[in-house]
PDB file of C-alpha atoms in Angstrom:
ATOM      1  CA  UNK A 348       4.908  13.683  -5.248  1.00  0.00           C
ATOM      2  CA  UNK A 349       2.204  10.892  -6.303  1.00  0.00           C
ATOM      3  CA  UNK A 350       1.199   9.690  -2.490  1.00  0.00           C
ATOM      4  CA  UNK A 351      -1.482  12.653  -2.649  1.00  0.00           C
ATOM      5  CA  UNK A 352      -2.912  11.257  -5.915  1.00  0.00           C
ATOM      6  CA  UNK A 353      -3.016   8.350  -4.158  1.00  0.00           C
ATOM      7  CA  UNK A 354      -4.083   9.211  -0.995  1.00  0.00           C
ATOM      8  CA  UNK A 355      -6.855  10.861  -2.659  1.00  0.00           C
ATOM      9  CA  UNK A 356      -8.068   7.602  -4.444  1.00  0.00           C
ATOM     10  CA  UNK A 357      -7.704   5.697  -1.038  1.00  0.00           C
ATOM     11  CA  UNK A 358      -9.588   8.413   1.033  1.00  0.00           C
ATOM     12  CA  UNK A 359     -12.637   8.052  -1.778  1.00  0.00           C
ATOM     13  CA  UNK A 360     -12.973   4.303  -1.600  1.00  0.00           C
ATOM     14  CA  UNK A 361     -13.031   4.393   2.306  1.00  0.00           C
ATOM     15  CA  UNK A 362     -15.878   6.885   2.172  1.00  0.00           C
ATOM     16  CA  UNK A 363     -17.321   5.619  -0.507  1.00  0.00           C
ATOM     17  CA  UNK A 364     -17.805   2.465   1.314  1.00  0.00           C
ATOM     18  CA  UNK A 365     -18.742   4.386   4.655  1.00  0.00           C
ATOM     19  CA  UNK A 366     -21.646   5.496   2.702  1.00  0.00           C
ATOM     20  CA  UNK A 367     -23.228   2.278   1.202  1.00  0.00           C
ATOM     21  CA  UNK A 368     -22.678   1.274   4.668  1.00  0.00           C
ATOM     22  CA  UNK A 369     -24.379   3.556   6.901  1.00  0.00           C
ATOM     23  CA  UNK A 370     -21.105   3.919   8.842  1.00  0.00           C
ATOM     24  CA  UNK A 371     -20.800   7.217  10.296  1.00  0.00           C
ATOM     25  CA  UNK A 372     -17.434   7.280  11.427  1.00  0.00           C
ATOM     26  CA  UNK A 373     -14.025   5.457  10.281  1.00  0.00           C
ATOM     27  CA  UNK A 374     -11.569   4.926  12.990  1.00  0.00           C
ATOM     28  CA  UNK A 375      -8.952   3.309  11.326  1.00  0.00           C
ATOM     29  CA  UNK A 376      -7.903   1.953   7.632  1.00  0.00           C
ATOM     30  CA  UNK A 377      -5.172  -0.765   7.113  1.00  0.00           C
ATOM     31  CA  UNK A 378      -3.207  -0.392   4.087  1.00  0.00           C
ATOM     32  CA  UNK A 379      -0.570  -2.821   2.620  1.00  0.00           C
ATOM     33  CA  UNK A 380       2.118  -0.785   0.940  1.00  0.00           C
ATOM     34  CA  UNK A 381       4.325  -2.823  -1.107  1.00  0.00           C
ATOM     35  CA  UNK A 382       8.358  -2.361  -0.443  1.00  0.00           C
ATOM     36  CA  UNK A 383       8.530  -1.290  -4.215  1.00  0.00           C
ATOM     37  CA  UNK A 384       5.457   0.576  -4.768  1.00  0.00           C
ATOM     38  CA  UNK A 385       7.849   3.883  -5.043  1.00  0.00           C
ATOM     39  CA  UNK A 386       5.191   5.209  -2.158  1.00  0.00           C
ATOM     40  CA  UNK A 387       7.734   7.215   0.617  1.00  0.00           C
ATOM     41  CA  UNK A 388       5.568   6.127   3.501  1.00  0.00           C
ATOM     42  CA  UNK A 389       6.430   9.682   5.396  1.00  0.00           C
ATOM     43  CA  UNK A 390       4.985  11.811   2.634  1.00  0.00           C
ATOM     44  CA  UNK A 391       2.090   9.410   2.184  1.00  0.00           C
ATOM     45  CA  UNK A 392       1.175   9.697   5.895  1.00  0.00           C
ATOM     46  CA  UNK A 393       1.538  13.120   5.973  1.00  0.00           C
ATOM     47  CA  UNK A 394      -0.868  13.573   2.498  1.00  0.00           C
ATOM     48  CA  UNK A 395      -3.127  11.384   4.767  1.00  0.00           C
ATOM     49  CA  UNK A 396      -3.161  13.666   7.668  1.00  0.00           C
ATOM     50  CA  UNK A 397      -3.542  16.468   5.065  1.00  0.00           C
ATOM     51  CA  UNK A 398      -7.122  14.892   3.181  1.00  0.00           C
ATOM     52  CA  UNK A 399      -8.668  13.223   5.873  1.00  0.00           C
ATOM     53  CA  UNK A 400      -9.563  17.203   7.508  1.00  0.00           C
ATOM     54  CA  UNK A 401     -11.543  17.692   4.448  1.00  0.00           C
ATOM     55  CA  UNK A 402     -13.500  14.556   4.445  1.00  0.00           C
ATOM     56  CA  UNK A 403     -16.713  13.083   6.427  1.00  0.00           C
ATOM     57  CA  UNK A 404     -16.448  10.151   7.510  1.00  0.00           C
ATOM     58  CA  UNK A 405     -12.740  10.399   8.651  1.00  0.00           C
ATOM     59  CA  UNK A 406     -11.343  12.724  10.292  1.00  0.00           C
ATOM     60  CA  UNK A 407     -10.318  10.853  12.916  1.00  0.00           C
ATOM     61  CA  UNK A 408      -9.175   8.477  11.306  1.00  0.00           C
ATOM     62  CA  UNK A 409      -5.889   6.500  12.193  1.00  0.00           C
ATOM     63  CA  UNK A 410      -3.965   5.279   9.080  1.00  0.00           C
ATOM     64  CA  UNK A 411      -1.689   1.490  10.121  1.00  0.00           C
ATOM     65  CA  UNK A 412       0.727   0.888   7.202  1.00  0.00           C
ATOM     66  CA  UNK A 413       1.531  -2.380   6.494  1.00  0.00           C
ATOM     67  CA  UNK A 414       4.872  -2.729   4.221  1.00  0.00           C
ATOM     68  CA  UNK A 415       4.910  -5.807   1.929  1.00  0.00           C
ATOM     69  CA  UNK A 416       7.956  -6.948   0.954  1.00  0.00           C
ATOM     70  CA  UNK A 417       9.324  -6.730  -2.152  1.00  0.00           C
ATOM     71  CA  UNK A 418       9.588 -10.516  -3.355  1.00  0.00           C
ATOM     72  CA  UNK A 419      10.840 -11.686  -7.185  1.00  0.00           C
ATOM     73  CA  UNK A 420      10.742 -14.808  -8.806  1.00  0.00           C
ATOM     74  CA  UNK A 421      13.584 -16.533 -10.560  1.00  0.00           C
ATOM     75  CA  UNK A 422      12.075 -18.991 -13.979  1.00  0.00           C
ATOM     76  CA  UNK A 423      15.302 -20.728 -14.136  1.00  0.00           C
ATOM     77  CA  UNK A 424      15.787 -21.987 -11.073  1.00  0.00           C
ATOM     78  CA  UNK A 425      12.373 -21.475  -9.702  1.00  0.00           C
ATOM     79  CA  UNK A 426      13.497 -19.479  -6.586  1.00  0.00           C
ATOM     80  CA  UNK A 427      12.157 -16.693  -4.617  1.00  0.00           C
ATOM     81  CA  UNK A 428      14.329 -14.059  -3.002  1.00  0.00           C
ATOM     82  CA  UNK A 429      14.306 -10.481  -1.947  1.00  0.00           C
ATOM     83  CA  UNK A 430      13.865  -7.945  -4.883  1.00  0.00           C
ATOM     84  CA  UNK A 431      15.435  -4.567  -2.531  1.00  0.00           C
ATOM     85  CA  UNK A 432      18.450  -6.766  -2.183  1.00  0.00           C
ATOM     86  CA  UNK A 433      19.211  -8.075  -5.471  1.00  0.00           C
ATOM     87  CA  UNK A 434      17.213  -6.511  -8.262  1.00  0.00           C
ATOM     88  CA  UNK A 435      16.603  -8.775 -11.176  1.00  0.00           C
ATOM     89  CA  UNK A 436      19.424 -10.329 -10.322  1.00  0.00           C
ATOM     90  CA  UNK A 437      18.523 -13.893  -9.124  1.00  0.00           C
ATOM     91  CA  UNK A 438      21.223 -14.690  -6.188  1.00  0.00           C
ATOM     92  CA  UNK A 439      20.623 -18.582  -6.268  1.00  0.00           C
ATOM     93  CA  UNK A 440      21.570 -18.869  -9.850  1.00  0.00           C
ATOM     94  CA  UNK A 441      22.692 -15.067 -11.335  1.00  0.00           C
ATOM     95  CA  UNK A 442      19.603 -15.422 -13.926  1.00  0.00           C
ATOM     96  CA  UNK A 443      17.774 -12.359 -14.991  1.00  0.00           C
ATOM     97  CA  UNK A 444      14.852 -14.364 -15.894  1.00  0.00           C
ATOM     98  CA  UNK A 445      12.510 -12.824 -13.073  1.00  0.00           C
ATOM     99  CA  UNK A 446       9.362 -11.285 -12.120  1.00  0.00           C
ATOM    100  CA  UNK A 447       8.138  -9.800  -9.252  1.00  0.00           C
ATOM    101  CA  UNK A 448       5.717 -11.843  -7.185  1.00  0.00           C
ATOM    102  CA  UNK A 449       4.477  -9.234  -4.418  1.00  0.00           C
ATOM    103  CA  UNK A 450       5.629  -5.584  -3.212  1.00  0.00           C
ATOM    104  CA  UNK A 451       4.578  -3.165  -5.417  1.00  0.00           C
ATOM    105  CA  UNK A 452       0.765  -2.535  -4.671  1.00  0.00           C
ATOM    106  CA  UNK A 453      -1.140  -0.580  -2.820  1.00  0.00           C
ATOM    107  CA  UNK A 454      -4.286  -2.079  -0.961  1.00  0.00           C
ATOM    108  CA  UNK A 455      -7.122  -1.300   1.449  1.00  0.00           C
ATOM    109  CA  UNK A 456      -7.038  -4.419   3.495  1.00  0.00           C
ATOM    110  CA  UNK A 457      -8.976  -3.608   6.447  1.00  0.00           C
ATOM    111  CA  UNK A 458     -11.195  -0.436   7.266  1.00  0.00           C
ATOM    112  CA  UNK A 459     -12.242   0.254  10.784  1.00  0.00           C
ATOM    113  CA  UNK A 460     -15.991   2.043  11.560  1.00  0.00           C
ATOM    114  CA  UNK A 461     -18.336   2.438  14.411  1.00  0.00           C
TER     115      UNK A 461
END
């Protein structure tokens, strides 16, 4: 199970930043979770329930998961679709020529203090 490592990292930049701020309490941290990031958003919420108890600035804290969809990019026929439906597979024109454009990071877009 990775989420913890993960959690962990996410849990030390939001205090980190609660410190250089002089916030004294975080309320709430957005995070975009890409559709491919292999994060299982139940055990990554539950890691987060887990860590924030054992932190200061958060223990309140209310964690909003944002999923980001999982979207490749075909060089042949310069198409976007869906990567969780087709793969590499490009469904306009059956090319394998592809990258993934978004979907697979994780991000701290938005953190939430009083």
């Amino acid at each position: 199970m990775h989420e913890l490592g993960i959690v962990v990292r996410v849990i030390d930049m939001v205090e980190e930043a609660a410190r250089k701020n002089g916030v004294s309490k975080v309320v709430r941290v957005d995070l975009e979770v890409g559709e491919v990031s292999t994060i299982v958003p139940s055990y990554f919420r539950d890691c987060f329930e887990w860590a924030k108890l054992r932190t200061e600035h958060m223990q309140e804290c209310e964690l909003n998961m944002i999923i980001v969809a999982g979207i490749s990019y075909c060089r042949d026929c310069k198409k976007t679709y869906r990567t969780t439906e087709y793969g590499k597979a490009c469904p306009a024109c059956g090319g394998h020529n592809t990258y993934l454009v978004t979907g697979r990071d994780v991000m701290v877009k938005d953190i939430q203090a009083v």
